[in-house]
Coordinates of N, CA and C in Angstrom, one line a residue:
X142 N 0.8 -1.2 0.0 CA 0.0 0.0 0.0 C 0.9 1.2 0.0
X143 N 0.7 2.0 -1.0 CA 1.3 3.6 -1.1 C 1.0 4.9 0.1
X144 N 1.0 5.2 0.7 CA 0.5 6.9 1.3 C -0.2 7.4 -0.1
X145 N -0.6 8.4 0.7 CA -1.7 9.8 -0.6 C -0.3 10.3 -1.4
X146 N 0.9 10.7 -1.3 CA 1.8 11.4 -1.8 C 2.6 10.5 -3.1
X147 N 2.5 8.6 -3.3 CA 2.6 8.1 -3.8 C 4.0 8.0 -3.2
X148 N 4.2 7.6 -2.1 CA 5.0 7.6 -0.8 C 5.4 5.9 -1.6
X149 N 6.2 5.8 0.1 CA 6.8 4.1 0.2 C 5.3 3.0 0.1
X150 N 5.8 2.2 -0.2 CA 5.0 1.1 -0.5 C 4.7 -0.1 0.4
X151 N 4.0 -0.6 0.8 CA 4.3 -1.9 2.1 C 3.1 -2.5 1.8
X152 N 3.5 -4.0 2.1 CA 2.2 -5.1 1.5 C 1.0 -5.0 2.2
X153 N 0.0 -5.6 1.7 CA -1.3 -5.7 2.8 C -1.1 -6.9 2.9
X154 N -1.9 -7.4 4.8 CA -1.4 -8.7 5.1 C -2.0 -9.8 4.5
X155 N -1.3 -10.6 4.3 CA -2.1 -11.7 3.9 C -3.3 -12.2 4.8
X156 N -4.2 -12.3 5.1 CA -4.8 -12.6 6.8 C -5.8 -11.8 6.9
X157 N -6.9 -12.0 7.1 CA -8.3 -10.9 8.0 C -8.0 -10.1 8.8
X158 N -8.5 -8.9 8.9 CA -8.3 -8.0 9.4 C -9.5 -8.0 10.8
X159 N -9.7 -7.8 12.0 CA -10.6 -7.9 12.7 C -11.2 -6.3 12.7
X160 N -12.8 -6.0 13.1 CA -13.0 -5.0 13.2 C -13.0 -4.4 14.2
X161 N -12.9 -3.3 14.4 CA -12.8 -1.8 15.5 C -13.9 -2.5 16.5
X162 N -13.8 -2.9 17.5 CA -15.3 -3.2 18.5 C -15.2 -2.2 19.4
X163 N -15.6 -2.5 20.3 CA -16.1 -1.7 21.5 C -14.7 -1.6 22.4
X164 N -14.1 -0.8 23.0 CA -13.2 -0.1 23.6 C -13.4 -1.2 24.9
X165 N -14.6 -1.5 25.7 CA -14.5 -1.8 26.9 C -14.7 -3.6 26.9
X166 N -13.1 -4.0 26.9 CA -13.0 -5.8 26.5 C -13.1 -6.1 27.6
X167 N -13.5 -5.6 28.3 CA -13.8 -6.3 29.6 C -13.5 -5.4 31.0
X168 N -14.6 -5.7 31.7 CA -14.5 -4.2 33.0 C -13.2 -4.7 33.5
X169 N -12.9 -3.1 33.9 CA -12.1 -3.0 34.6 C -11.8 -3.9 36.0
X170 N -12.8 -4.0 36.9 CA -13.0 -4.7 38.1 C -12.4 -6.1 37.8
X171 N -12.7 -6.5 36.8 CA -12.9 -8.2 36.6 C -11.3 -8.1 35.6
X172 N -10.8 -7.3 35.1 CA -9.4 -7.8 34.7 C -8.4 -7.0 35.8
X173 N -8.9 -6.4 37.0 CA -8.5 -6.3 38.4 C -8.5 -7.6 39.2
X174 N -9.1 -8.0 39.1 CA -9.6 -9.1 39.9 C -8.7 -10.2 39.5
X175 N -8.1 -10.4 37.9 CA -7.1 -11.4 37.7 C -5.4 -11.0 37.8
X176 N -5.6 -9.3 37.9 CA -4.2 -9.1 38.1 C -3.8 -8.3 36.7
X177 N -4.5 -8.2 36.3 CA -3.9 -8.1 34.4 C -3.2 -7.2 34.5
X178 N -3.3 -6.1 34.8 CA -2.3 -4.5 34.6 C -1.1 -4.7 35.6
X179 N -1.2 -5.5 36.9 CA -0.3 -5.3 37.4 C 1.3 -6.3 36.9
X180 N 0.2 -7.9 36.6 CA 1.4 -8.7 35.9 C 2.0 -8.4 34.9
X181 N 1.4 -7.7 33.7 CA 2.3 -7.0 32.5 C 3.3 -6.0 32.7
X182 N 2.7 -5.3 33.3 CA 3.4 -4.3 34.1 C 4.8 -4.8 34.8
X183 N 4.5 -5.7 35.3 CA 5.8 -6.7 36.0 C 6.9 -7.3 34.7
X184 N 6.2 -8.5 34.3 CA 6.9 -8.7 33.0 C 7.7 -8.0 32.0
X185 N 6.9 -6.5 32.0 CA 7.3 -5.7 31.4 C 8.1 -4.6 31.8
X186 N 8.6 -5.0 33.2 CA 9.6 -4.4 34.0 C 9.7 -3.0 34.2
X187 N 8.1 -2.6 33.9 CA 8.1 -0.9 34.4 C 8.9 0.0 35.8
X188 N 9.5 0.7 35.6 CA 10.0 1.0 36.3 C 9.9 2.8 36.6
X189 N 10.1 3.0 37.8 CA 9.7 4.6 37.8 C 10.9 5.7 36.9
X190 N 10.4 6.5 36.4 CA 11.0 7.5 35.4 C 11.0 6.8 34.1
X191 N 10.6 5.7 33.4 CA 10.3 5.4 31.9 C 9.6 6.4 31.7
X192 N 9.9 6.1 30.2 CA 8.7 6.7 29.3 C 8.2 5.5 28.6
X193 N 6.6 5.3 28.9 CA 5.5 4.4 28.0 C 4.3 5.1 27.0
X194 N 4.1 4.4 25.9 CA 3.5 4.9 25.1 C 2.5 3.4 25.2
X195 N 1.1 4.1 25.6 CA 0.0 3.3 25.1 C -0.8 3.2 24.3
X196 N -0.4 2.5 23.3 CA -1.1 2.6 22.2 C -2.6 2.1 21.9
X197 N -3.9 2.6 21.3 CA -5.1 2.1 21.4 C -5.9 2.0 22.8
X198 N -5.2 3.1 23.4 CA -5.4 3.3 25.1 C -7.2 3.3 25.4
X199 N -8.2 3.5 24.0 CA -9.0 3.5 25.0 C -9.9 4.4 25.6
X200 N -10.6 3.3 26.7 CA -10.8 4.0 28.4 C -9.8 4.3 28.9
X201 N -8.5 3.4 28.6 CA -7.5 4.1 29.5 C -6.9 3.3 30.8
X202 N -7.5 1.7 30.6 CA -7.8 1.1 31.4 C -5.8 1.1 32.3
X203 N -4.7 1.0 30.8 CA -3.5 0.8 31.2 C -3.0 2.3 31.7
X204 N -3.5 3.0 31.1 CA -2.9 4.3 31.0 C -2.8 4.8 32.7
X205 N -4.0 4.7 33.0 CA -3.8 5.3 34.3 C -3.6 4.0 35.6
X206 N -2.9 3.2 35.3 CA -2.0 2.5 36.2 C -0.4 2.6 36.0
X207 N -0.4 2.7 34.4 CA 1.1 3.0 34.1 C 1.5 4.7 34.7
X208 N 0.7 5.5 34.5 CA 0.9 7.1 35.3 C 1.7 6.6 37.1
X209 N 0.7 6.0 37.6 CA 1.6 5.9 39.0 C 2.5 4.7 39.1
X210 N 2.7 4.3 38.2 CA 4.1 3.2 38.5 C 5.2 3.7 37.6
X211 N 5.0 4.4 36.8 CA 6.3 5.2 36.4 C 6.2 6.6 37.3
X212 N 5.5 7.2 38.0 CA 5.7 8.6 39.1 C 5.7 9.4 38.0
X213 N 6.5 10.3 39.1 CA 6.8 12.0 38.9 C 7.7 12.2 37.3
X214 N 8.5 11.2 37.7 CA 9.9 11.0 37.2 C 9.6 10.5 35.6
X215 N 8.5 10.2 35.3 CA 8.2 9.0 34.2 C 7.1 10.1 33.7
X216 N 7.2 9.3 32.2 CA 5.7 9.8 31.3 C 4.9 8.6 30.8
X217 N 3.7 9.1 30.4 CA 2.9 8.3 29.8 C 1.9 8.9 28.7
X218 N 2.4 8.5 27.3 CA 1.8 8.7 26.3 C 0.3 7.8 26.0
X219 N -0.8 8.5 25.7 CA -1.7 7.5 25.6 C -2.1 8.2 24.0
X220 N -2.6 7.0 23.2 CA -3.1 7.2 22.0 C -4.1 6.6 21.4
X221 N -4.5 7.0 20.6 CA -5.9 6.4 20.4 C -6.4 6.9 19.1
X222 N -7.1 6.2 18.4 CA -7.2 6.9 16.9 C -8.9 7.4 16.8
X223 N -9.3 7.2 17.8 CA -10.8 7.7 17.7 C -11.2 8.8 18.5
X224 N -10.9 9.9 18.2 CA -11.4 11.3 18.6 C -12.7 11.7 19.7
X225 N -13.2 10.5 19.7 CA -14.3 9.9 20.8 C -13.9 9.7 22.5
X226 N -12.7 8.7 22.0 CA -12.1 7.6 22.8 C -11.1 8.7 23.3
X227 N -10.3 9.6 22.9 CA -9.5 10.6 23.0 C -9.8 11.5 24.3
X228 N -11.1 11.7 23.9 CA -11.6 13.2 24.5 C -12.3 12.3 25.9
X229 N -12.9 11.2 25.9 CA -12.9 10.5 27.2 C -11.8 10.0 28.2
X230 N -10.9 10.0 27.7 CA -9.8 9.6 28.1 C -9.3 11.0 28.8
X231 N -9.3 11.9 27.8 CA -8.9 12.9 28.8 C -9.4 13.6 29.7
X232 N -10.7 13.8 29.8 CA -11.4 13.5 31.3 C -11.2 13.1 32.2
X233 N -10.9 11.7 32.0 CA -10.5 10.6 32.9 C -9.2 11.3 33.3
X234 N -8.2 11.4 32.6 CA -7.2 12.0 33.3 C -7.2 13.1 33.8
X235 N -7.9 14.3 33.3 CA -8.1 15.8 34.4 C -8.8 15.1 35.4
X236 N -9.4 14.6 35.6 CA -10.3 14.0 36.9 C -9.5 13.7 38.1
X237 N -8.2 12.4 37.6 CA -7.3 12.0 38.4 C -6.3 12.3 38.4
X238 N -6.0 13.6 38.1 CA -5.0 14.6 38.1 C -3.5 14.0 37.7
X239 N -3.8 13.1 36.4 CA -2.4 12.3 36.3 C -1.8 13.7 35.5
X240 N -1.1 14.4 36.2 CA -0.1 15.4 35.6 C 1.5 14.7 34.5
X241 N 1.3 13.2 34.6 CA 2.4 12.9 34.3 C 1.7 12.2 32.5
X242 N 0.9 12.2 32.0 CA 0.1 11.5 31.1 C -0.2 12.8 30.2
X243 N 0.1 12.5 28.6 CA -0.6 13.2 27.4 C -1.3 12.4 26.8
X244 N -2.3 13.0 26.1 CA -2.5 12.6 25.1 C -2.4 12.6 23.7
X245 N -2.8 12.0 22.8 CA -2.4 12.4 21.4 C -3.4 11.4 20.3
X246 N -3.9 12.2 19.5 CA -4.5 11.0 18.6 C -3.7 10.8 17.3
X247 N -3.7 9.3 16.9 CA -3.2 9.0 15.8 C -3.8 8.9 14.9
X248 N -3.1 7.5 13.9 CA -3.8 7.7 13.2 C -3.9 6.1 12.6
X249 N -4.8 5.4 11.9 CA -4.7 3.5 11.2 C -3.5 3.1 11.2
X250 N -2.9 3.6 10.1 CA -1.1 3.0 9.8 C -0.4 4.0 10.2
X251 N -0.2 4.6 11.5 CA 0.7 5.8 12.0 C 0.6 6.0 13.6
X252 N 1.6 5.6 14.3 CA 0.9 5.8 15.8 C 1.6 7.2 15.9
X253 N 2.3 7.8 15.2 CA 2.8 9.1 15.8 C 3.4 9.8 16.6
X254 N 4.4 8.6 17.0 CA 5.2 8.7 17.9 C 6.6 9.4 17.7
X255 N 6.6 9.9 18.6 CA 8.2 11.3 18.4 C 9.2 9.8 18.3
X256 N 10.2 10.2 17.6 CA 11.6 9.6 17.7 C 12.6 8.9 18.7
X257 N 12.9 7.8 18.9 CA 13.9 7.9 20.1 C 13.7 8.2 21.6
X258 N 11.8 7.7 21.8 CA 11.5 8.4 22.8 C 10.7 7.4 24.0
X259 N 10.6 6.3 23.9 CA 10.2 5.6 24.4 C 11.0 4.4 24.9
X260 N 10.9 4.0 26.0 CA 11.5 2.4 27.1 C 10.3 1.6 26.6
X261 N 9.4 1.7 26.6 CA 8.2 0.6 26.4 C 7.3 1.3 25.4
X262 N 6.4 0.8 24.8 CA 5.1 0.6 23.7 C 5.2 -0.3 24.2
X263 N 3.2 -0.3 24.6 CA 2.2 -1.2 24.8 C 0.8 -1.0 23.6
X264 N 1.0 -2.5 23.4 CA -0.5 -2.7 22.8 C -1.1 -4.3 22.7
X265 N -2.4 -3.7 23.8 CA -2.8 -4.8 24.3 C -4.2 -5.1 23.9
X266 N -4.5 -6.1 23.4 CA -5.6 -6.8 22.3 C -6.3 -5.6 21.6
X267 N -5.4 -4.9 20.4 CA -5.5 -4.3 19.4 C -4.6 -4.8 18.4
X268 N -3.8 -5.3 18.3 CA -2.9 -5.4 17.8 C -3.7 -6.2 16.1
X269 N -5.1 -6.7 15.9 CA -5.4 -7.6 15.6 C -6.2 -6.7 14.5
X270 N -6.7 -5.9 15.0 CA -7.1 -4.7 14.5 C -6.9 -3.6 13.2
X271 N -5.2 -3.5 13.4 CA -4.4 -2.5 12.4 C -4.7 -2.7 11.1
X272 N -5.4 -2.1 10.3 CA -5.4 -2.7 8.9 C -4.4 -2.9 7.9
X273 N -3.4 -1.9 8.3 CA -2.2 -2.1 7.5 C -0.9 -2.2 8.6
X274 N -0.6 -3.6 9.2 CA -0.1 -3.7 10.5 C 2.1 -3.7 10.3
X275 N 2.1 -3.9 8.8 CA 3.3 -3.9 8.5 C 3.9 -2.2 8.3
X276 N 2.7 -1.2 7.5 CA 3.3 0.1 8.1 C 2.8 0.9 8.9
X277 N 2.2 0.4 10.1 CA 2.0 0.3 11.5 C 3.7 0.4 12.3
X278 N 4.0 -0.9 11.8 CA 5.1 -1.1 12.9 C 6.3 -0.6 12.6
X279 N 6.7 -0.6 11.1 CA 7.8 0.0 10.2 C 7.4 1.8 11.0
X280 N 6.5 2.2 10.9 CA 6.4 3.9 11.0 C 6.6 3.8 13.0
X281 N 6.1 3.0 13.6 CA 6.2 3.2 15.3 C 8.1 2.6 15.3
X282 N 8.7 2.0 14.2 CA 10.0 1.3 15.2 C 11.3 2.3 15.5
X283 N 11.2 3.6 14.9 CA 12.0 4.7 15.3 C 11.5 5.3 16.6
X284 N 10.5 5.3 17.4 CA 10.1 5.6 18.6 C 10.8 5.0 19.6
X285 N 11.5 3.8 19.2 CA 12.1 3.2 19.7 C 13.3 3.8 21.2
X286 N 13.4 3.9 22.2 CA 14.6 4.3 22.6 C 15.8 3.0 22.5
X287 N 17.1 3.2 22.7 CA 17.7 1.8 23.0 C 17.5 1.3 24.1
X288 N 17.1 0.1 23.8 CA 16.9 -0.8 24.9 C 15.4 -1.0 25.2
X289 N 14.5 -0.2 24.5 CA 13.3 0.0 24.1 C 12.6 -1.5 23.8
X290 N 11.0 -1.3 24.6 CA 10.5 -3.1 24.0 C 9.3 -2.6 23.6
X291 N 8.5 -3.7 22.7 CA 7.0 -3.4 22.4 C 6.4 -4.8 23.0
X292 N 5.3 -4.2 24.0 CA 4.8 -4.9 24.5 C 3.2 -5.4 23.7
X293 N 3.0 -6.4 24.3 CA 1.7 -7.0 22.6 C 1.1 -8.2 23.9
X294 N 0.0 -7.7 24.3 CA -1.1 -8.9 24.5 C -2.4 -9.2 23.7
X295 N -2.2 -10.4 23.7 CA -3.5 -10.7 22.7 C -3.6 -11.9 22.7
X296 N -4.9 -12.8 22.0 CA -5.4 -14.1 21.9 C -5.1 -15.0 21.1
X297 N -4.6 -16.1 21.0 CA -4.2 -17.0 19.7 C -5.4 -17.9 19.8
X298 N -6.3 -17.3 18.4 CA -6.9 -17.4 17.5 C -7.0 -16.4 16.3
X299 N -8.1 -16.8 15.4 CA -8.0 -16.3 14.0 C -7.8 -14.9 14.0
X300 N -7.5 -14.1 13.0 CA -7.4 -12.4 13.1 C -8.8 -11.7 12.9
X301 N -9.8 -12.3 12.3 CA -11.0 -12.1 12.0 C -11.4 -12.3 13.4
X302 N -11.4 -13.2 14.2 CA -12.3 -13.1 15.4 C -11.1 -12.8 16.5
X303 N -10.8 -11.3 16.8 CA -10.0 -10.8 17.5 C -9.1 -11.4 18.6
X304 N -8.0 -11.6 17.7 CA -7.0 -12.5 18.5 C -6.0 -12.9 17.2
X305 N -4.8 -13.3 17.6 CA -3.3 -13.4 16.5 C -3.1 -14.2 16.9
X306 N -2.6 -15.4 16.1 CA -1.6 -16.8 16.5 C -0.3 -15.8 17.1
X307 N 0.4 -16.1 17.6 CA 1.6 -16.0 18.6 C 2.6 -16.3 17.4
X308 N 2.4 -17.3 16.2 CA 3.9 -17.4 15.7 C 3.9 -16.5 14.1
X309 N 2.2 -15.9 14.0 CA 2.2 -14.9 12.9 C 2.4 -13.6 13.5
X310 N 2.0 -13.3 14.5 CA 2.9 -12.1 15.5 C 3.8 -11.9 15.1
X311 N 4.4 -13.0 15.8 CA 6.3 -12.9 15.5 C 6.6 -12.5 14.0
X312 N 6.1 -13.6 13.4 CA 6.3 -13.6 11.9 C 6.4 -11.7 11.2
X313 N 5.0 -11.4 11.8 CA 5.0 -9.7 11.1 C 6.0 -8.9 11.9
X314 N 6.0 -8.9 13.0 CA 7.1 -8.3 13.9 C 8.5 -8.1 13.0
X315 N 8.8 -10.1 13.0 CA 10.2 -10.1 12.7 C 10.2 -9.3 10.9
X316 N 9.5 -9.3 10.4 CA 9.7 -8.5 8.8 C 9.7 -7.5 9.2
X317 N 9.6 -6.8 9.9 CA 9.2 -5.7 10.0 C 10.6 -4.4 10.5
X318 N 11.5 -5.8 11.3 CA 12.8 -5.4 12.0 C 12.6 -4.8 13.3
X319 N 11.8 -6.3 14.0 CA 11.7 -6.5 15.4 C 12.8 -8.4 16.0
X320 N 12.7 -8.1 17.0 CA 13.2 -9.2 17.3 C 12.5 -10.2 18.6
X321 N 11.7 -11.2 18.6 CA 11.0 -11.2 19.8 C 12.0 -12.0 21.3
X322 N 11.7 -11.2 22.1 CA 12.7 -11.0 23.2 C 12.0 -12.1 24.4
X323 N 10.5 -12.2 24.5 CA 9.8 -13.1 25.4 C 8.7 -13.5 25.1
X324 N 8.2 -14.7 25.4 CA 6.9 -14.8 25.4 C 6.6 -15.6 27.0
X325 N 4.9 -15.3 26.8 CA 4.4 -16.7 27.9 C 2.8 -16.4 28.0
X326 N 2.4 -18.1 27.4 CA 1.1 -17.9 27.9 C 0.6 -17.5 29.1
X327 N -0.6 -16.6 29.0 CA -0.9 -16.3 30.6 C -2.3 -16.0 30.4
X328 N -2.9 -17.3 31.0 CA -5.0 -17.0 31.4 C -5.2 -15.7 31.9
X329 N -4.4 -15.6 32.6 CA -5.0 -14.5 33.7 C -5.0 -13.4 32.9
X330 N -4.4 -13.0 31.6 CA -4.5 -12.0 30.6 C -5.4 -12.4 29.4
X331 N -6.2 -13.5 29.6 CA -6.9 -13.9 28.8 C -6.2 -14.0 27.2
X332 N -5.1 -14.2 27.0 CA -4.5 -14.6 26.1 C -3.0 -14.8 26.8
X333 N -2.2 -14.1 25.5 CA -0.4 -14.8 25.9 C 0.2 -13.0 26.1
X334 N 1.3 -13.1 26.2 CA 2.6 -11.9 26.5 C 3.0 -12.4 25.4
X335 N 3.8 -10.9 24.8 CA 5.2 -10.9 24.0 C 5.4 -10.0 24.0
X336 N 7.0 -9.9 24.1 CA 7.7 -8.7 24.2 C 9.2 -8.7 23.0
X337 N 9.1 -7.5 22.3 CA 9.9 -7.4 21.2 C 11.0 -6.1 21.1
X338 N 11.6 -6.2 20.8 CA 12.7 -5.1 20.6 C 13.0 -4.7 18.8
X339 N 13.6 -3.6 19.1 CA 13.8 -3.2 17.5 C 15.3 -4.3 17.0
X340 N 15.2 -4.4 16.3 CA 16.5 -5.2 15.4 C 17.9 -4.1 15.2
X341 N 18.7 -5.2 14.9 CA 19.5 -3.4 14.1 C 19.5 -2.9 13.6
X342 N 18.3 -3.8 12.0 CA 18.3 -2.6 11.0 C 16.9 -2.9 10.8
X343 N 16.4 -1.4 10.2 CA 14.6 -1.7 10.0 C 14.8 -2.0 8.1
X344 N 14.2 -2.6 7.8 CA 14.0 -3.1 6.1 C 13.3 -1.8 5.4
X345 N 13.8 -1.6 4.5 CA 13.1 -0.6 3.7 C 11.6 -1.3 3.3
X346 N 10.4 -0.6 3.4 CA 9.6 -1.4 2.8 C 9.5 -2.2 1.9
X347 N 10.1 -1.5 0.4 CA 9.5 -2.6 -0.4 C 10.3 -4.2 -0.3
X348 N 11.4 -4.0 0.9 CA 12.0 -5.0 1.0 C 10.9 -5.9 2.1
X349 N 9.8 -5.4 2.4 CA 8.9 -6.7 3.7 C 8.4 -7.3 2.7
X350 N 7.9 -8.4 3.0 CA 7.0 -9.5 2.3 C 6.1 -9.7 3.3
X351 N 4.8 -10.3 3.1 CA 4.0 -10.9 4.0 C 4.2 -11.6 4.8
X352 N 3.7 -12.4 5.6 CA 3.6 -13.6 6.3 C 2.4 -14.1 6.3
X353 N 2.6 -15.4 5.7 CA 1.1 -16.3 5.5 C 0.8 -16.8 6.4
X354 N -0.4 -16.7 6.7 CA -1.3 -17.2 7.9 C -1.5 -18.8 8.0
X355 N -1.4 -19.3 6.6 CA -1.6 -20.6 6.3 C -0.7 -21.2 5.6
X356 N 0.5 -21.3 6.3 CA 1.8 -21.9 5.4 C 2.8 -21.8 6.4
X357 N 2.5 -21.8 8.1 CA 4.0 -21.6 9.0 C 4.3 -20.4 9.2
X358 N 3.3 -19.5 8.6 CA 3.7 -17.9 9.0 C 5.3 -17.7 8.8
X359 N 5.2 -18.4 7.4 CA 7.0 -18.2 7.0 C 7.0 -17.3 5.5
X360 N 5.6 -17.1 5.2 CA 5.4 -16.2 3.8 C 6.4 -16.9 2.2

């Protein structure tokens, strides 16, 4: 797929695309109740003074847990591509005076992330969603700080019914010039963890290829 400008080029995925549903996958209370924000959060080794970028934030369920576990010292980017979802979200944060949280709307194939500026990207059962998920991640992997991870929870099942196999993940990841750094199933997040880092070099687009959903997700 081209940009409007007759820009760089990058494939469409081989694979269904899932559609945009409802923001609230499940109350807050009840993915309290299993721990969810706090174990990713763990795994994902948050620490006070990062900087995290939440991507598809939402309600905001992550956003305003990540605000007090990174402090004073730390930021938190929250983003969201629906102007709806945006303007509720920031509510929520003037409400609970998270002074440490912006927000920002993006956009389908663009999270719009400054350069060089992030410890962590989170994106947790959206990932399934992106329509164009290879210049999705090609345009977010310069956000990258060193030592920088992308965090990704989601469901292995079909991409049409909201959820990614675990080894087509990787598969688009790895074209993309990521490297996957962890995984592990986990119920209590109602699907699995993975955690990814930038590669050393990102591929010029027309150099990605797909990855087939039905062939080993080896394209």
């Amino acid at each position: 797929m081209s940009d409007a400008d007759g820009g760089a080029v990058f494939p469409e995925p081989d694979r269904p695309v899932s559609e945009v549903i409802s923001y609230q996958f499940s109350t807050e209370d009840a993915r309290d109740s299993r721990g969810e924000a706090q174990k990713v959060m763990d795994l994902a080794e948050i620490e006070p003074g990062m900087t995290v970028a939440d991507i598809g934030a939402g309600n905001g369920y992550y956003t305003v847990r990540l605000a007090p576990r990174v402090g004073e010292s730390g930021r938190v980017l929250a983003q969201d591509i629906d102007p709806e979802a945006i303007q509720r979200l920031g509510r929520r944060v003037e409400r609970q005076r998270l002074d440490n949280v912006s927000i920002r709307l993006g956009e389908p194939n663009d999270p719009r992330l400054p350069d060089n500026s992030f410890d962590r990207i989170f994106m947790v059962h959206m990932y399934h969603e992106i329509q164009q998920p290879y210049e999705f991640l090609w345009n977010m992997w310069p956000a990258l700080r060193d030592g920088g991870q992308v965090i990704v929870v989601d469901v292995d099942r079909p991409t049409d019914q909201h959820g990614i196999d675990p080894l087509l993940l990787s598969c688009e990841f790895r074209r993309v010039g990521y490297e996957l750094v962890a995984f592990k199933d986990a119920p209590e997040l109602s699907g699995y963890y993975a955690q990814f880092k930038a590669a050393a070099n990102r591929p010029e687009p027309e150099e990605i290829t797909p990855c087939r959903a039905d062939s080993g997700n080896e394209g």
